[in-house]
PDB file of C-alpha atoms in Angstrom:
ATOM      1  CA  MET A   1       2.038   1.925 -23.532  1.00 94.00           C
ATOM      2  CA  ARG A   2       0.385   3.133 -20.294  1.00 96.00           C
ATOM      3  CA  ILE A   3       1.253   5.558 -17.544  1.00 98.00           C
ATOM      4  CA  GLY A   4       0.768   4.513 -13.769  1.00 98.00           C
ATOM      5  CA  VAL A   5       0.881   6.841 -10.741  1.00 98.00           C
ATOM      6  CA  ASP A   6       1.261   5.777  -7.322  1.00 95.00           C
ATOM      7  CA  ILE A   7       0.152   8.480  -4.702  1.00 93.00           C
ATOM      8  CA  GLY A   8       1.437   7.840  -1.208  1.00 86.00           C
ATOM      9  CA  GLY A   9       1.416   9.506   2.043  1.00 80.00           C
ATOM     10  CA  THR A  10       4.939  10.808   1.624  1.00 83.00           C
ATOM     11  CA  LYS A  11       5.921  10.047  -1.952  1.00 91.00           C
ATOM     12  CA  VAL A  12       4.207  10.190  -5.413  1.00 95.00           C
ATOM     13  CA  SER A  13       5.725   8.204  -8.039  1.00 96.00           C
ATOM     14  CA  CYS A  14       4.925   8.079 -11.855  1.00 98.00           C
ATOM     15  CA  ALA A  15       5.936   5.612 -14.510  1.00 98.00           C
ATOM     16  CA  LEU A  16       5.709   4.825 -18.194  1.00 98.00           C
ATOM     17  CA  VAL A  17       4.922   1.192 -18.515  1.00 97.00           C
ATOM     18  CA  GLY A  18       5.110  -1.098 -21.420  1.00 95.00           C
ATOM     19  CA  GLU A  19       2.651  -3.654 -22.702  1.00 91.00           C
ATOM     20  CA  ASP A  20       5.015  -6.272 -21.217  1.00 92.00           C
ATOM     21  CA  GLN A  21       4.385  -4.825 -17.820  1.00 93.00           C
ATOM     22  CA  THR A  22       8.020  -3.435 -17.577  1.00 94.00           C
ATOM     23  CA  ILE A  23       8.791   0.013 -16.398  1.00 96.00           C
ATOM     24  CA  LEU A  24      10.477   2.142 -19.336  1.00 97.00           C
ATOM     25  CA  SER A  25      11.028   5.407 -17.056  1.00 97.00           C
ATOM     26  CA  LYS A  26      10.010   6.718 -13.719  1.00 97.00           C
ATOM     27  CA  VAL A  27      10.131   9.888 -11.533  1.00 97.00           C
ATOM     28  CA  SER A  28       8.907  10.895  -8.104  1.00 95.00           C
ATOM     29  CA  PHE A  29       8.327  13.844  -5.824  1.00 95.00           C
ATOM     30  CA  ASP A  30       7.551  14.376  -2.182  1.00 92.00           C
ATOM     31  CA  THR A  31       3.762  14.529  -1.654  1.00 88.00           C
ATOM     32  CA  ARG A  32       4.110  17.169   1.008  1.00 85.00           C
ATOM     33  CA  GLY A  33       0.846  16.574   2.683  1.00 77.00           C
ATOM     34  CA  GLY A  34      -1.427  19.512   3.379  1.00 81.00           C
ATOM     35  CA  ARG A  35      -0.987  21.144   0.162  1.00 88.00           C
ATOM     36  CA  PRO A  36      -4.056  21.931  -1.968  1.00 92.00           C
ATOM     37  CA  TYR A  37      -4.908  18.643  -4.134  1.00 94.00           C
ATOM     38  CA  THR A  38      -4.702  21.078  -7.277  1.00 95.00           C
ATOM     39  CA  GLU A  39      -0.968  21.494  -6.490  1.00 95.00           C
ATOM     40  CA  VAL A  40      -0.332  17.808  -6.150  1.00 95.00           C
ATOM     41  CA  LEU A  41      -2.112  17.081  -9.346  1.00 96.00           C
ATOM     42  CA  ARG A  42      -0.338  19.713 -11.302  1.00 97.00           C
ATOM     43  CA  ASP A  43       2.850  17.983  -9.927  1.00 97.00           C
ATOM     44  CA  ILE A  44       1.485  14.701 -11.231  1.00 97.00           C
ATOM     45  CA  ALA A  45       0.871  16.195 -14.600  1.00 97.00           C
ATOM     46  CA  ASP A  46       4.567  17.510 -14.805  1.00 97.00           C
ATOM     47  CA  SER A  47       5.641  14.164 -13.733  1.00 97.00           C
ATOM     48  CA  ILE A  48       3.591  12.346 -16.650  1.00 98.00           C
ATOM     49  CA  TYR A  49       5.344  14.514 -19.307  1.00 97.00           C
ATOM     50  CA  SER A  50       8.534  13.956 -17.609  1.00 97.00           C
ATOM     51  CA  VAL A  51       8.351  10.139 -18.073  1.00 97.00           C
ATOM     52  CA  LEU A  52       7.258  10.721 -21.431  1.00 98.00           C
ATOM     53  CA  ASP A  53      10.239  12.985 -22.296  1.00 97.00           C
ATOM     54  CA  LEU A  54      12.723  10.685 -20.835  1.00 97.00           C
ATOM     55  CA  ALA A  55      11.481   7.720 -22.874  1.00 96.00           C
ATOM     56  CA  GLY A  56      11.119   9.796 -26.086  1.00 96.00           C
ATOM     57  CA  ILE A  57       7.375   9.114 -26.125  1.00 95.00           C
ATOM     58  CA  GLN A  58       4.435  11.253 -27.341  1.00 96.00           C
ATOM     59  CA  LEU A  59       1.207  11.543 -25.226  1.00 96.00           C
ATOM     60  CA  ASP A  60      -0.862  10.025 -28.023  1.00 95.00           C
ATOM     61  CA  GLU A  61       1.168   6.921 -27.852  1.00 96.00           C
ATOM     62  CA  VAL A  62      -0.251   6.268 -24.327  1.00 96.00           C
ATOM     63  CA  LYS A  63      -3.280   4.017 -24.045  1.00 94.00           C
ATOM     64  CA  ALA A  64      -4.439   5.228 -20.670  1.00 93.00           C
ATOM     65  CA  ILE A  65      -3.294   6.585 -17.436  1.00 97.00           C
ATOM     66  CA  GLY A  66      -4.151   5.029 -14.083  1.00 97.00           C
ATOM     67  CA  LEU A  67      -3.777   6.469 -10.764  1.00 97.00           C
ATOM     68  CA  GLY A  68      -3.518   4.768  -7.322  1.00 95.00           C
ATOM     69  CA  CYS A  69      -4.457   6.686  -4.279  1.00 93.00           C
ATOM     70  CA  PRO A  70      -5.068   5.784  -0.588  1.00 87.00           C
ATOM     71  CA  GLY A  71      -8.490   5.907   0.716  1.00 86.00           C
ATOM     72  CA  ILE A  72     -12.007   5.340  -0.598  1.00 90.00           C
ATOM     73  CA  LEU A  73     -12.428   6.193  -4.260  1.00 92.00           C
ATOM     74  CA  ASP A  74     -15.552   6.398  -6.687  1.00 91.00           C
ATOM     75  CA  GLN A  75     -14.179   4.951  -9.946  1.00 89.00           C
ATOM     76  CA  GLN A  76     -17.124   5.962 -11.966  1.00 88.00           C
ATOM     77  CA  LYS A  77     -16.900   9.691 -10.844  1.00 92.00           C
ATOM     78  CA  GLY A  78     -13.155   9.673 -10.928  1.00 94.00           C
ATOM     79  CA  GLU A  79     -13.301  11.131  -7.244  1.00 95.00           C
ATOM     80  CA  VAL A  80     -11.346  10.621  -4.122  1.00 94.00           C
ATOM     81  CA  ILE A  81     -14.346  10.298  -1.663  1.00 93.00           C
ATOM     82  CA  TYR A  82     -12.152  10.080   1.627  1.00 89.00           C
ATOM     83  CA  SER A  83      -8.440   9.672   2.178  1.00 88.00           C
ATOM     84  CA  ASN A  84      -7.358  10.060   5.891  1.00 80.00           C
ATOM     85  CA  ASN A  85      -3.696   9.699   5.289  1.00 76.00           C
ATOM     86  CA  ILE A  86      -3.508  12.614   2.834  1.00 86.00           C
ATOM     87  CA  ALA A  87      -6.604  14.569   4.061  1.00 86.00           C
ATOM     88  CA  TRP A  88      -8.444  14.577   0.821  1.00 92.00           C
ATOM     89  CA  GLU A  89     -12.207  14.462   0.750  1.00 93.00           C
ATOM     90  CA  HIS A  90     -14.531  14.734  -2.295  1.00 95.00           C
ATOM     91  CA  VAL A  91     -11.352  15.465  -4.649  1.00 96.00           C
ATOM     92  CA  PRO A  92     -12.147  15.438  -8.256  1.00 96.00           C
ATOM     93  CA  LEU A  93      -9.140  13.481  -9.159  1.00 96.00           C
ATOM     94  CA  VAL A  94      -9.799  12.651 -12.818  1.00 96.00           C
ATOM     95  CA  LYS A  95     -11.399  15.957 -14.065  1.00 96.00           C
ATOM     96  CA  THR A  96      -8.669  18.041 -12.344  1.00 96.00           C
ATOM     97  CA  LEU A  97      -5.811  15.960 -13.834  1.00 97.00           C
ATOM     98  CA  GLN A  98      -7.453  15.899 -17.408  1.00 96.00           C
ATOM     99  CA  LYS A  99      -7.197  19.688 -17.301  1.00 96.00           C
ATOM    100  CA  HIS A 100      -3.523  19.233 -17.539  1.00 96.00           C
ATOM    101  CA  VAL A 101      -3.385  15.732 -19.437  1.00 96.00           C
ATOM    102  CA  PRO A 102      -6.086  15.260 -21.991  1.00 95.00           C
ATOM    103  CA  LYS A 103      -6.152  11.572 -21.578  1.00 94.00           C
ATOM    104  CA  GLU A 104      -8.407   8.627 -20.469  1.00 93.00           C
ATOM    105  CA  VAL A 105      -7.746   8.417 -16.699  1.00 96.00           C
ATOM    106  CA  TYR A 106      -8.653   5.469 -14.381  1.00 96.00           C
ATOM    107  CA  ILE A 107      -8.291   5.358 -10.525  1.00 95.00           C
ATOM    108  CA  ASP A 108      -8.389   3.050  -7.706  1.00 93.00           C
ATOM    109  CA  ASN A 109      -7.195   2.452  -4.126  1.00 91.00           C
ATOM    110  CA  ASP A 110      -3.410   2.226  -4.149  1.00 90.00           C
ATOM    111  CA  ALA A 111      -3.398  -1.083  -2.428  1.00 88.00           C
ATOM    112  CA  ASN A 112      -5.872  -2.608  -5.031  1.00 92.00           C
ATOM    113  CA  CYS A 113      -3.186  -1.143  -7.595  1.00 94.00           C
ATOM    114  CA  ALA A 114      -0.345  -2.967  -5.719  1.00 92.00           C
ATOM    115  CA  ALA A 115      -2.326  -6.154  -5.558  1.00 94.00           C
ATOM    116  CA  LEU A 116      -3.164  -6.064  -9.478  1.00 94.00           C
ATOM    117  CA  GLY A 117       0.558  -5.295 -10.070  1.00 95.00           C
ATOM    118  CA  GLU A 118       1.612  -8.589  -8.106  1.00 95.00           C
ATOM    119  CA  TYR A 119      -1.113 -10.542  -9.721  1.00 95.00           C
ATOM    120  CA  LEU A 120       0.010  -9.537 -13.250  1.00 93.00           C
ATOM    121  CA  CYS A 121       3.615 -10.236 -13.128  1.00 94.00           C
ATOM    122  CA  GLY A 122       4.631 -10.438  -9.465  1.00 95.00           C
ATOM    123  CA  ALA A 123       4.596 -12.745  -6.474  1.00 96.00           C
ATOM    124  CA  SER A 124       0.693 -13.807  -6.817  1.00 96.00           C
ATOM    125  CA  GLN A 125       0.874 -14.265 -10.595  1.00 95.00           C
ATOM    126  CA  GLY A 126      -1.008 -17.511 -11.562  1.00 94.00           C
ATOM    127  CA  THR A 127      -3.119 -17.671  -8.401  1.00 95.00           C
ATOM    128  CA  SER A 128      -6.903 -17.592  -8.380  1.00 90.00           C
ATOM    129  CA  SER A 129      -7.062 -15.392  -5.221  1.00 95.00           C
ATOM    130  CA  SER A 130      -4.810 -13.210  -3.389  1.00 96.00           C
ATOM    131  CA  VAL A 131      -4.679 -10.438  -0.889  1.00 96.00           C
ATOM    132  CA  THR A 132      -1.738  -7.895  -0.964  1.00 95.00           C
ATOM    133  CA  VAL A 133      -0.968  -6.206   2.225  1.00 95.00           C
ATOM    134  CA  THR A 134       1.161  -2.997   1.905  1.00 90.00           C
ATOM    135  CA  LEU A 135       2.932  -1.601   5.059  1.00 93.00           C
ATOM    136  CA  GLY A 136       3.719   1.880   4.629  1.00 88.00           C
ATOM    137  CA  THR A 137       2.757   5.240   5.935  1.00 85.00           C
ATOM    138  CA  GLY A 138      -0.544   3.462   6.532  1.00 89.00           C
ATOM    139  CA  VAL A 139      -1.684  -0.117   6.019  1.00 92.00           C
ATOM    140  CA  GLY A 140      -3.404  -0.890   2.787  1.00 88.00           C
ATOM    141  CA  GLY A 141      -4.971  -4.131   1.340  1.00 91.00           C
ATOM    142  CA  GLY A 142      -5.936  -5.144  -2.207  1.00 93.00           C
ATOM    143  CA  ILE A 143      -7.905  -8.204  -2.950  1.00 94.00           C
ATOM    144  CA  ILE A 144      -7.947 -10.098  -6.259  1.00 93.00           C
ATOM    145  CA  LEU A 145     -10.834 -12.660  -6.688  1.00 90.00           C
ATOM    146  CA  GLY A 146     -11.159 -14.480 -10.001  1.00 85.00           C
ATOM    147  CA  GLY A 147      -8.826 -12.040 -11.751  1.00 82.00           C
ATOM    148  CA  GLN A 148     -10.774  -9.049 -10.627  1.00 86.00           C
ATOM    149  CA  ILE A 149     -10.198  -6.337  -8.010  1.00 88.00           C
ATOM    150  CA  HIS A 150     -12.699  -6.862  -5.152  1.00 90.00           C
ATOM    151  CA  SER A 151     -14.081  -3.597  -4.471  1.00 85.00           C
ATOM    152  CA  GLY A 152     -17.477  -4.227  -2.936  1.00 86.00           C
ATOM    153  CA  PHE A 153     -20.780  -3.071  -4.174  1.00 85.00           C
ATOM    154  CA  ASN A 154     -19.792   0.523  -3.453  1.00 83.00           C
ATOM    155  CA  SER A 155     -16.138   0.612  -4.420  1.00 79.00           C
ATOM    156  CA  ALA A 156     -15.447   1.062  -0.512  1.00 83.00           C
ATOM    157  CA  ALA A 157     -14.058  -2.419   0.278  1.00 85.00           C
ATOM    158  CA  ASN A 158     -10.487  -3.461   1.264  1.00 85.00           C
ATOM    159  CA  ALA A 159      -9.898  -0.995   4.133  1.00 89.00           C
ATOM    160  CA  ILE A 160      -8.268  -3.658   6.038  1.00 94.00           C
ATOM    161  CA  GLY A 161      -5.978  -1.209   7.748  1.00 94.00           C
ATOM    162  CA  HIS A 162      -9.079  -0.009   9.694  1.00 95.00           C
ATOM    163  CA  MET A 163     -10.155  -3.177  11.248  1.00 96.00           C
ATOM    164  CA  VAL A 164      -9.652  -3.076  15.024  1.00 97.00           C
ATOM    165  CA  ILE A 165      -7.157  -5.458  16.353  1.00 97.00           C
ATOM    166  CA  VAL A 166      -6.809  -3.714  19.903  1.00 97.00           C
ATOM    167  CA  SER A 167     -10.160  -2.591  21.524  1.00 96.00           C
ATOM    168  CA  GLY A 168      -9.964   0.761  22.832  1.00 96.00           C
ATOM    169  CA  GLY A 169      -6.270   1.008  21.645  1.00 97.00           C
ATOM    170  CA  VAL A 170      -4.285   3.738  19.970  1.00 96.00           C
ATOM    171  CA  PRO A 171      -6.141   6.506  18.198  1.00 96.00           C
ATOM    172  CA  CYS A 172      -6.151   6.032  14.507  1.00 94.00           C
ATOM    173  CA  THR A 173      -6.369   8.887  11.931  1.00 88.00           C
ATOM    174  CA  CYS A 174      -9.617   7.445  10.854  1.00 88.00           C
ATOM    175  CA  GLY A 175     -11.232   8.313  14.174  1.00 91.00           C
ATOM    176  CA  ARG A 176     -11.361   4.765  15.685  1.00 96.00           C
ATOM    177  CA  ARG A 177      -9.104   3.320  18.266  1.00 97.00           C
ATOM    178  CA  GLY A 178      -6.927   0.202  17.848  1.00 98.00           C
ATOM    179  CA  CYS A 179      -6.870  -0.026  14.201  1.00 98.00           C
ATOM    180  CA  TRP A 180      -4.439  -2.465  12.456  1.00 98.00           C
ATOM    181  CA  GLU A 181      -3.017   0.470  10.730  1.00 96.00           C
ATOM    182  CA  SER A 182      -2.032   2.111  14.194  1.00 97.00           C
ATOM    183  CA  TYR A 183       0.068  -1.066  15.136  1.00 98.00           C
ATOM    184  CA  ALA A 184       1.380  -2.551  11.806  1.00 98.00           C
ATOM    185  CA  SER A 185       2.172   0.640   9.601  1.00 96.00           C
ATOM    186  CA  ILE A 186       5.714   2.140   9.485  1.00 96.00           C
ATOM    187  CA  THR A 187       4.206   5.099  11.141  1.00 95.00           C
ATOM    188  CA  ALA A 188       3.297   2.804  14.045  1.00 97.00           C
ATOM    189  CA  LEU A 189       6.603   1.195  14.180  1.00 98.00           C
ATOM    190  CA  ILE A 190       8.330   4.492  14.492  1.00 98.00           C
ATOM    191  CA  ARG A 191       5.937   5.447  17.212  1.00 97.00           C
ATOM    192  CA  MET A 192       6.649   2.248  19.163  1.00 98.00           C
ATOM    193  CA  ALA A 193      10.350   2.665  18.731  1.00 98.00           C
ATOM    194  CA  GLU A 194      10.262   6.041  20.265  1.00 97.00           C
ATOM    195  CA  GLU A 195       8.429   4.631  23.244  1.00 98.00           C
ATOM    196  CA  MET A 196      10.922   1.792  23.407  1.00 98.00           C
ATOM    197  CA  ALA A 197      13.866   4.197  23.232  1.00 98.00           C
ATOM    198  CA  ALA A 198      12.535   6.167  26.068  1.00 97.00           C
ATOM    199  CA  GLN A 199      11.946   3.161  28.256  1.00 97.00           C
ATOM    200  CA  PHE A 200      15.389   1.780  27.654  1.00 98.00           C
ATOM    201  CA  PRO A 201      17.579   5.182  27.352  1.00 97.00           C
ATOM    202  CA  ASP A 202      20.832   2.892  27.805  1.00 97.00           C
ATOM    203  CA  SER A 203      20.048   0.656  24.693  1.00 98.00           C
ATOM    204  CA  LEU A 204      21.489   0.914  21.297  1.00 98.00           C
ATOM    205  CA  LEU A 205      18.020   1.818  19.924  1.00 98.00           C
ATOM    206  CA  ALA A 206      17.983   4.962  22.105  1.00 97.00           C
ATOM    207  CA  GLU A 207      21.700   5.795  21.041  1.00 97.00           C
ATOM    208  CA  VAL A 208      20.524   5.285  17.201  1.00 97.00           C
ATOM    209  CA  LYS A 209      17.803   7.886  17.942  1.00 95.00           C
ATOM    210  CA  ARG A 210      20.196  10.232  19.519  1.00 95.00           C
ATOM    211  CA  ARG A 211      22.749   9.847  16.582  1.00 95.00           C
ATOM    212  CA  SER A 212      20.415   9.965  13.739  1.00 93.00           C
ATOM    213  CA  GLY A 213      17.759  12.216  15.167  1.00 92.00           C
ATOM    214  CA  GLN A 214      14.936  10.265  13.930  1.00 94.00           C
ATOM    215  CA  PHE A 215      13.742   6.497  13.463  1.00 97.00           C
ATOM    216  CA  ASN A 216      12.971   4.734  10.124  1.00 94.00           C
ATOM    217  CA  GLY A 217      12.136   1.255   9.126  1.00 94.00           C
ATOM    218  CA  LYS A 218      15.698   0.755   8.079  1.00 95.00           C
ATOM    219  CA  ASN A 219      17.624   1.872  11.166  1.00 96.00           C
ATOM    220  CA  ILE A 220      15.084  -0.006  13.498  1.00 98.00           C
ATOM    221  CA  PHE A 221      15.725  -3.310  11.614  1.00 98.00           C
ATOM    222  CA  ASP A 222      19.474  -2.564  11.499  1.00 97.00           C
ATOM    223  CA  THR A 223      19.537  -2.083  15.110  1.00 98.00           C
ATOM    224  CA  ALA A 224      17.906  -5.336  15.787  1.00 98.00           C
ATOM    225  CA  ARG A 225      20.235  -7.367  13.600  1.00 97.00           C
ATOM    226  CA  LEU A 226      22.939  -5.987  15.924  1.00 97.00           C
ATOM    227  CA  ASN A 227      20.989  -7.930  18.623  1.00 97.00           C
ATOM    228  CA  ASP A 228      19.985  -4.938  20.730  1.00 98.00           C
ATOM    229  CA  SER A 229      17.645  -6.261  23.369  1.00 98.00           C
ATOM    230  CA  ALA A 230      15.228  -3.302  22.984  1.00 98.00           C
ATOM    231  CA  ALA A 231      15.104  -3.260  19.232  1.00 98.00           C
ATOM    232  CA  LEU A 232      14.420  -7.076  19.404  1.00 98.00           C
ATOM    233  CA  LYS A 233      11.660  -6.605  21.873  1.00 98.00           C
ATOM    234  CA  LEU A 234      10.182  -3.879  19.575  1.00 98.00           C
ATOM    235  CA  LEU A 235      10.261  -5.923  16.579  1.00 98.00           C
ATOM    236  CA  ASP A 236       8.667  -8.962  18.442  1.00 98.00           C
ATOM    237  CA  GLN A 237       5.749  -6.696  19.149  1.00 98.00           C
ATOM    238  CA  TYR A 238       5.567  -5.303  15.787  1.00 98.00           C
ATOM    239  CA  PHE A 239       5.663  -8.769  14.112  1.00 98.00           C
ATOM    240  CA  TYR A 240       2.803 -10.005  16.469  1.00 98.00           C
ATOM    241  CA  TYR A 241       0.544  -6.961  15.531  1.00 98.00           C
ATOM    242  CA  VAL A 242       1.163  -7.494  11.763  1.00 98.00           C
ATOM    243  CA  SER A 243       0.387 -11.290  12.167  1.00 98.00           C
ATOM    244  CA  GLU A 244      -3.044 -10.387  14.140  1.00 98.00           C
ATOM    245  CA  GLY A 245      -4.192  -8.609  10.955  1.00 98.00           C
ATOM    246  CA  ILE A 246      -3.254 -11.250   8.503  1.00 98.00           C
ATOM    247  CA  ILE A 247      -4.781 -14.048  10.744  1.00 98.00           C
ATOM    248  CA  ASP A 248      -8.044 -12.067  10.576  1.00 97.00           C
ATOM    249  CA  ILE A 249      -7.642 -11.953   6.453  1.00 97.00           C
ATOM    250  CA  ILE A 250      -7.168 -15.564   6.455  1.00 96.00           C
ATOM    251  CA  ASN A 251      -9.915 -16.458   8.631  1.00 96.00           C
ATOM    252  CA  ILE A 252     -12.289 -14.354   6.451  1.00 94.00           C
ATOM    253  CA  PHE A 253     -11.110 -15.074   2.761  1.00 93.00           C
ATOM    254  CA  GLN A 254      -8.860 -18.149   2.868  1.00 95.00           C
ATOM    255  CA  PRO A 255      -7.078 -16.777  -0.092  1.00 95.00           C
ATOM    256  CA  GLU A 256      -4.480 -18.762  -2.070  1.00 96.00           C
ATOM    257  CA  MET A 257      -1.797 -16.346  -1.278  1.00 97.00           C
ATOM    258  CA  ILE A 258      -1.075 -13.437   0.952  1.00 97.00           C
ATOM    259  CA  VAL A 259       1.524 -10.929  -0.365  1.00 97.00           C
ATOM    260  CA  ILE A 260       3.276  -8.551   1.946  1.00 96.00           C
ATOM    261  CA  GLY A 261       4.611  -5.328   0.332  1.00 92.00           C
ATOM    262  CA  GLY A 262       5.424  -1.729   0.971  1.00 87.00           C
ATOM    263  CA  GLY A 263       9.016  -0.376   1.587  1.00 85.00           C
ATOM    264  CA  ILE A 264       9.506  -2.611   4.801  1.00 92.00           C
ATOM    265  CA  SER A 265       9.092  -5.660   2.730  1.00 93.00           C
ATOM    266  CA  SER A 266      12.742  -5.404   1.422  1.00 92.00           C
ATOM    267  CA  GLU A 267      13.621  -6.742   4.950  1.00 96.00           C
ATOM    268  CA  GLY A 268      12.763 -10.352   3.383  1.00 95.00           C
ATOM    269  CA  ASP A 269      12.690 -13.214   5.560  1.00 97.00           C
ATOM    270  CA  TYR A 270      13.762 -11.271   8.759  1.00 97.00           C
ATOM    271  CA  LEU A 271      10.235  -9.792   8.416  1.00 97.00           C
ATOM    272  CA  LEU A 272       8.461 -12.834   7.109  1.00 97.00           C
ATOM    273  CA  GLN A 273       9.573 -15.795   9.204  1.00 98.00           C
ATOM    274  CA  PRO A 274       8.494 -14.230  12.608  1.00 98.00           C
ATOM    275  CA  ILE A 275       5.147 -13.164  11.184  1.00 98.00           C
ATOM    276  CA  LEU A 276       4.571 -16.689   9.819  1.00 97.00           C
ATOM    277  CA  ALA A 277       5.289 -18.262  13.082  1.00 97.00           C
ATOM    278  CA  TYR A 278       2.678 -16.066  14.716  1.00 98.00           C
ATOM    279  CA  VAL A 279       0.225 -16.792  12.039  1.00 98.00           C
ATOM    280  CA  LYS A 280       0.668 -20.603  12.394  1.00 97.00           C
ATOM    281  CA  LYS A 281      -0.028 -20.104  16.235  1.00 96.00           C
ATOM    282  CA  GLY A 282      -3.079 -18.021  15.744  1.00 96.00           C
ATOM    283  CA  VAL A 283      -5.067 -18.991  12.669  1.00 94.00           C
ATOM    284  CA  TYR A 284      -8.406 -20.473  13.387  1.00 94.00           C
ATOM    285  CA  CYS A 285      -8.277 -23.610  11.470  1.00 88.00           C
ATOM    286  CA  LYS A 286      -5.171 -25.625  11.765  1.00 91.00           C
ATOM    287  CA  GLN A 287      -6.495 -28.670   9.962  1.00 91.00           C
ATOM    288  CA  VAL A 288      -6.472 -27.135   6.454  1.00 92.00           C
ATOM    289  CA  PRO A 289      -3.639 -26.043   4.342  1.00 93.00           C
ATOM    290  CA  LEU A 290      -2.351 -22.393   5.155  1.00 95.00           C
ATOM    291  CA  PRO A 291      -2.558 -19.864   2.363  1.00 96.00           C
ATOM    292  CA  GLN A 292       1.110 -19.160   1.119  1.00 97.00           C
ATOM    293  CA  ILE A 293       2.448 -16.003   2.758  1.00 98.00           C
ATOM    294  CA  THR A 294       5.250 -14.332   0.712  1.00 97.00           C
ATOM    295  CA  ILE A 295       7.165 -11.040   0.247  1.00 96.00           C
ATOM    296  CA  ALA A 296       5.868  -8.943  -2.757  1.00 95.00           C
ATOM    297  CA  LYS A 297       8.336  -9.322  -5.906  1.00 95.00           C
ATOM    298  CA  LEU A 298       7.772  -5.926  -7.297  1.00 92.00           C
ATOM    299  CA  ASN A 299       8.484  -3.885  -4.302  1.00 82.00           C
ATOM    300  CA  ASN A 300       7.354  -0.310  -4.831  1.00 82.00           C
ATOM    301  CA  ASP A 301       6.672  -0.890  -8.622  1.00 92.00           C
ATOM    302  CA  ALA A 302       3.728  -2.929  -7.934  1.00 92.00           C
ATOM    303  CA  GLY A 303       1.342   0.029  -7.413  1.00 92.00           C
ATOM    304  CA  LEU A 304       2.628   1.660 -10.519  1.00 96.00           C
ATOM    305  CA  ILE A 305       2.188  -1.347 -12.634  1.00 96.00           C
ATOM    306  CA  GLY A 306      -1.123  -2.119 -11.244  1.00 95.00           C
ATOM    307  CA  ALA A 307      -2.384   1.469 -11.957  1.00 96.00           C
ATOM    308  CA  ALA A 308      -1.081   1.439 -15.338  1.00 97.00           C
ATOM    309  CA  TYR A 309      -3.371  -1.593 -16.056  1.00 95.00           C
ATOM    310  CA  LEU A 310      -6.503  -0.432 -14.330  1.00 93.00           C
ATOM    311  CA  HIS A 311      -7.839  -0.105 -17.857  1.00 89.00           C
ATOM    312  CA  GLY A 312      -8.935  -3.663 -18.674  1.00 79.00           C
ATOM    313  CA  TYR A 313      -8.957  -5.255 -14.990  1.00 74.00           C
ATOM    314  CA  GLN A 314     -10.947  -2.654 -13.031  1.00 63.00           C
ATOM    315  CA  ALA A 315     -14.393  -3.889 -11.996  1.00 48.00           C
ATOM    316  CA  THR A 316     -17.010  -1.241 -12.284  1.00 38.00           C
ATOM    317  CA  VAL A 317     -20.288  -1.334 -10.317  1.00 31.00           C
ATOM    318  CA  VAL A 318     -23.466  -1.077 -12.426  1.00 29.00           C
ATOM    319  CA  LYS A 319     -27.057  -1.877 -11.803  1.00 28.00           C
ATOM    320  CA  GLN A 320     -26.800  -5.280 -13.545  1.00 29.00           C
ATOM    321  CA  GLY A 321     -23.796  -6.329 -11.336  1.00 34.00           C
ATOM    322  CA  ILE A 322     -20.108  -6.322 -12.038  1.00 32.00           C
ATOM    323  CA  GLN A 323     -18.716  -5.930 -15.592  1.00 34.00           C
ATOM    324  CA  ARG A 324     -15.332  -5.495 -17.137  1.00 33.00           C
ATOM    325  CA  VAL A 325     -14.318  -2.097 -18.219  1.00 35.00           C
TER     326      VAL A 325
END
């Protein structure tokens, strides 16, 4: 058995995962960004012991622990180098957690973990190459090539949310302007909904804001399904922005499959079909088969399962090249 932890900008989840990639027990808590990392890791340790207790399992029965975290991570040092979404820089993730949980700990970017989870037992199972895009607080991306996580020579690859799709556009938390994350994340969708509601104060979209007090992905999509013109216009813009990044991924990698994950992926075809239409129009080479674009199967569990299986699939950078851990 293994333990997987998925650290997100708003929520941290922890799960006990069996050798058949099934989740045996799971707990979660609010990240509450801005807290000292030591507090977050102490809560993660408590969650690890909680999932063990729920399943009646002892720590010595666990093969390894894997943590997925947004940002750039140094897997060899066990350190978060930089994560703009949770404001962590040079955080000794592994050493700090091991003070509470004496076990082997592996770490990687959260989107890499989600990509690995989908590759092992989800939408991209059986493919030779895939890119999993996670639309959440930010926009993450995990790339699987030849059965291994592609991390670059310095473990800093796959920051696809920070490629610019609108030159001089909306400021991003990374310091640049016009990043894909600033237009395709749920955070961006909510910002654009606020702007659209202000522009059309008589719309149902604006009424939803007045009634609920705040937007989220679900109430925005629900409003569009009621054929509110402002909500439909908003989502059309959003679908276009999501497609712009996917087109870039296709033009660069031509992967066998692109998987769209994150909480918003539960919208299914209502999300997928308009994006696919934009991608078909904008992709560079229309004379070759388009990579399959699909919705993640594991939903929010992909990152947990992938993190649990980092031991055995994670590529480590060494002087001689890439080798299996």
